[in-house]
Amino acid sequence: VRRYGYALSTTSVGDGAAIDPGLYREVMGHYPTGVAVVTALDSGGPVGMVVGTFSAVSLDPPLVAFMPTLKSGTYARLSSSSAYCINVLAHDQLGLCRKMATPRDDKFDEVTWTKSPLGAPALTDAVAHVHCVVHSILGAGDHLIVLCTVTGMEVVRPVTPLLFFQGGYGGFSPRGMTAKGDASIIAAIHLADPARPYIEKLAAQWGCETAVLVAVGDDEMTTAASAYGGDATMRNRLGDRIPLIPPMGEAYFAGQSPEAVDRWLSSTSSLDPGAIDRYRDRVRAIREGGAAIAMIAPGGEQAYRQFHDALHEYTSTELTPARERALRQAIEDASWLLHGDLSDDHLYDVGSVSVPVHNPEGDVSMVLRMAQLPPRADRSRVEQWIDALQTAARRVERDLDSPTGSTQLGAYRDWYMAEIPR
Ligand SMILES: Cc1cc2nc3c(=O)[nH]c(=O)nc-3n(C[C@H](O)[C@H](O)[C@H](O)COP(=O)(O)O)c2cc1C
């Protein structure tokens, strides 16, 4: 048995009878569970019990199970019913969980629920409801295994569930966002400092939104500063995350090594074999031209809005893996929005213009972006925007080369090397 640097309970292995209850709890505590509330309605009103033992059992026929202790007073009441609603709790329902796990009579006070098709209390805002009737009950040591036949089920709120692990509650984080918490945002915001006066001026001058995006790993950037001029509305909050899923991040990767570009391209889920080559060509063109332009194709305003909605939702930390996959797809599907060359006889709806800011060593950790630009711009206007943004980027590069700038860059890099998994 491998020993770790904290106190473990007494015995390690042995035959069934010799297992110490503390060891049993400790070892089983290393296995996380979800948290569900089994409910029923009896003559005394609604009854509910928190279980960590709710489990899928059989698909054909559809069976689920939960395992109450023989000592449970609440199960004694539940057992007078044979129709249950099993409510999967969400990450934000810890208060409800605590209430339901405490033996008392007023558990349902201030709890909102509706009657399920089987007449059991279906808790509002649960992640899912599983409606079931008792199939059979098996004795299992000091517990029972209550097998139930599923008669109906639905996902009510597709958010991340509440989890129970090693005696404590927690949530599920699909991307291990904890490693990129406040520290990353603060380092990024400091790095963006030198750019702030320039983007404020640009926003006022062109009546648009401007932002400084800073890399937090090879897979995300964060909004580290933003400014608004004219009619532009606040769309980016500090710390908003931008997933670097091709084509997102092309201005950033235009300043990165070929290996980093390859890693970025390999994260695409596009099945179109030509897509990777097109992205690679775009990165090359941006490297040569010094700017990435996102155009909204004629009639594409709605798709552009959907793309923005997907990005916005992505910044929520409570995404389920399924939702994250759907959003990544929505973001990738917008690749048709991106065009390259400008011609004289066209008017353009420009979604955004992005320009990389090079560090003194030549690599890139931040990008300046203009968005919410006036529609129907001709070529010379678009070129003016690019020019203004590039001028600002050159000034930021100069400031990054100053003593203050290099201190900020150094602090950002120290954090980056320490925090970002390689
Ligand atoms: C996260 C969590 C998981 C639980 N899982 C179970 C379980 O699977 N089976 C069980 O009998 N009790 C379980 N309990 C305990 C009961 O929810 C509850 O505390 C107990 O039933 C209250 O006592 P009573 O039933 O005598 O009223 C769990 C409690 C918590 C907080």
CSV table of N, CA, C and O in Angstrom, one decimal, residues 9 19 36-37 59 64 75 79 90 92 122 150 187 200 211-212 239 244 265 314 325 343 364 384 396 411:
chain,number,residue,atom,x,y,z
A,9,SER,N,-6.0,5.9,7.9
A,9,SER,CA,-6.5,5.1,9.1
A,9,SER,C,-5.7,3.8,9.1
A,9,SER,O,-5.1,3.4,8.2
A,19,ILE,N,-12.4,-5.4,7.9
A,19,ILE,CA,-12.2,-4.0,7.4
A,19,ILE,C,-12.7,-3.0,8.5
A,19,ILE,O,-13.9,-3.1,8.9
A,36,ALA,N,-28.3,13.3,-4.8
A,36,ALA,CA,-29.7,13.3,-5.3
A,36,ALA,C,-30.6,13.3,-4.1
A,36,ALA,O,-30.2,12.9,-3.0
A,37,VAL,N,-31.8,13.8,-4.3
A,37,VAL,CA,-32.9,13.7,-3.2
A,37,VAL,C,-34.0,12.8,-3.7
A,37,VAL,O,-34.6,13.1,-4.8
A,59,LEU,N,-30.4,-0.7,-18.4
A,59,LEU,CA,-31.0,0.1,-19.5
A,59,LEU,C,-32.3,-0.7,-20.0
A,59,LEU,O,-33.3,0.0,-20.4
A,64,VAL,N,-33.0,1.9,-11.9
A,64,VAL,CA,-32.1,2.7,-11.2
A,64,VAL,C,-32.1,2.2,-9.7
A,64,VAL,O,-33.0,1.4,-9.4
A,75,TYR,N,-36.3,7.2,5.4
A,75,TYR,CA,-36.6,6.0,4.5
A,75,TYR,C,-37.8,5.3,5.0
A,75,TYR,O,-38.7,4.8,4.2
A,79,SER,N,-40.8,4.5,2.5
A,79,SER,CA,-41.1,3.1,2.1
A,79,SER,C,-42.6,2.9,2.2
A,79,SER,O,-43.1,1.9,1.7
A,90,ALA,N,-28.0,20.3,-8.3
A,90,ALA,CA,-27.1,21.1,-9.1
A,90,ALA,C,-26.0,21.7,-8.1
A,90,ALA,O,-26.2,21.8,-6.9
A,92,ASP,N,-25.3,24.6,-7.4
A,92,ASP,CA,-25.7,25.7,-6.6
A,92,ASP,C,-26.9,25.4,-5.6
A,92,ASP,O,-27.6,26.3,-5.2
A,122,ALA,N,-41.3,17.1,-7.3
A,122,ALA,CA,-40.2,17.3,-8.2
A,122,ALA,C,-39.6,18.7,-7.9
A,122,ALA,O,-40.3,19.7,-8.0
A,150,VAL,N,-37.8,2.9,-14.0
A,150,VAL,CA,-38.0,4.3,-14.5
A,150,VAL,C,-39.2,4.4,-15.3
A,150,VAL,O,-39.3,3.6,-16.3
A,187,ALA,N,-2.3,38.8,-13.3
A,187,ALA,CA,-1.1,38.9,-14.1
A,187,ALA,C,-1.4,39.5,-15.5
A,187,ALA,O,-0.7,40.3,-16.1
A,200,GLU,N,-8.1,53.1,-25.1
A,200,GLU,CA,-9.2,54.1,-24.8
A,200,GLU,C,-9.3,55.2,-25.8
A,200,GLU,O,-10.4,55.6,-26.2
A,211,ALA,N,-10.4,46.2,-27.1
A,211,ALA,CA,-10.0,45.3,-26.0
A,211,ALA,C,-8.6,44.8,-26.1
A,211,ALA,O,-8.0,44.8,-27.2
A,212,VAL,N,-8.0,44.5,-24.9
A,212,VAL,CA,-6.7,43.8,-24.9
A,212,VAL,C,-7.0,42.4,-24.4
A,212,VAL,O,-7.6,42.2,-23.4
A,239,GLY,N,-11.7,39.5,-17.4
A,239,GLY,CA,-11.6,38.1,-17.0
A,239,GLY,C,-12.4,37.2,-17.9
A,239,GLY,O,-12.4,36.0,-17.7
A,244,LEU,N,-9.4,29.3,-27.4
A,244,LEU,CA,-8.6,29.4,-28.6
A,244,LEU,C,-8.8,28.1,-29.4
A,244,LEU,O,-8.0,27.3,-29.5
A,265,LEU,N,-4.0,24.0,-34.1
A,265,LEU,CA,-4.8,23.4,-35.3
A,265,LEU,C,-5.3,22.0,-34.9
A,265,LEU,O,-6.4,21.6,-35.4
A,314,TYR,N,-19.7,30.6,-23.1
A,314,TYR,CA,-18.5,29.9,-22.9
A,314,TYR,C,-17.7,30.4,-21.7
A,314,TYR,O,-17.1,29.7,-20.9
A,325,ARG,N,-19.0,21.1,-25.5
A,325,ARG,CA,-18.8,20.6,-26.8
A,325,ARG,C,-19.6,21.3,-27.8
A,325,ARG,O,-19.2,21.6,-28.9
A,343,SER,N,-11.2,44.3,-51.4
A,343,SER,CA,-11.1,44.8,-52.8
A,343,SER,C,-11.8,46.2,-52.8
A,343,SER,O,-12.6,46.6,-51.9
A,364,VAL,N,4.4,36.6,-28.9
A,364,VAL,CA,3.2,37.4,-28.7
A,364,VAL,C,2.5,36.9,-27.4
A,364,VAL,O,2.3,35.7,-27.3
A,384,GLN,N,-7.8,52.1,-42.7
A,384,GLN,CA,-7.5,53.1,-41.6
A,384,GLN,C,-7.6,52.5,-40.2
A,384,GLN,O,-6.8,52.8,-39.3
A,396,VAL,N,2.6,50.1,-27.9
A,396,VAL,CA,2.6,49.2,-26.7
A,396,VAL,C,3.9,48.4,-26.7
A,396,VAL,O,4.5,48.2,-25.7
A,411,ALA,N,6.7,39.6,-14.7
A,411,ALA,CA,5.7,39.1,-13.7
A,411,ALA,C,4.8,38.1,-14.4
A,411,ALA,O,4.4,37.1,-13.9
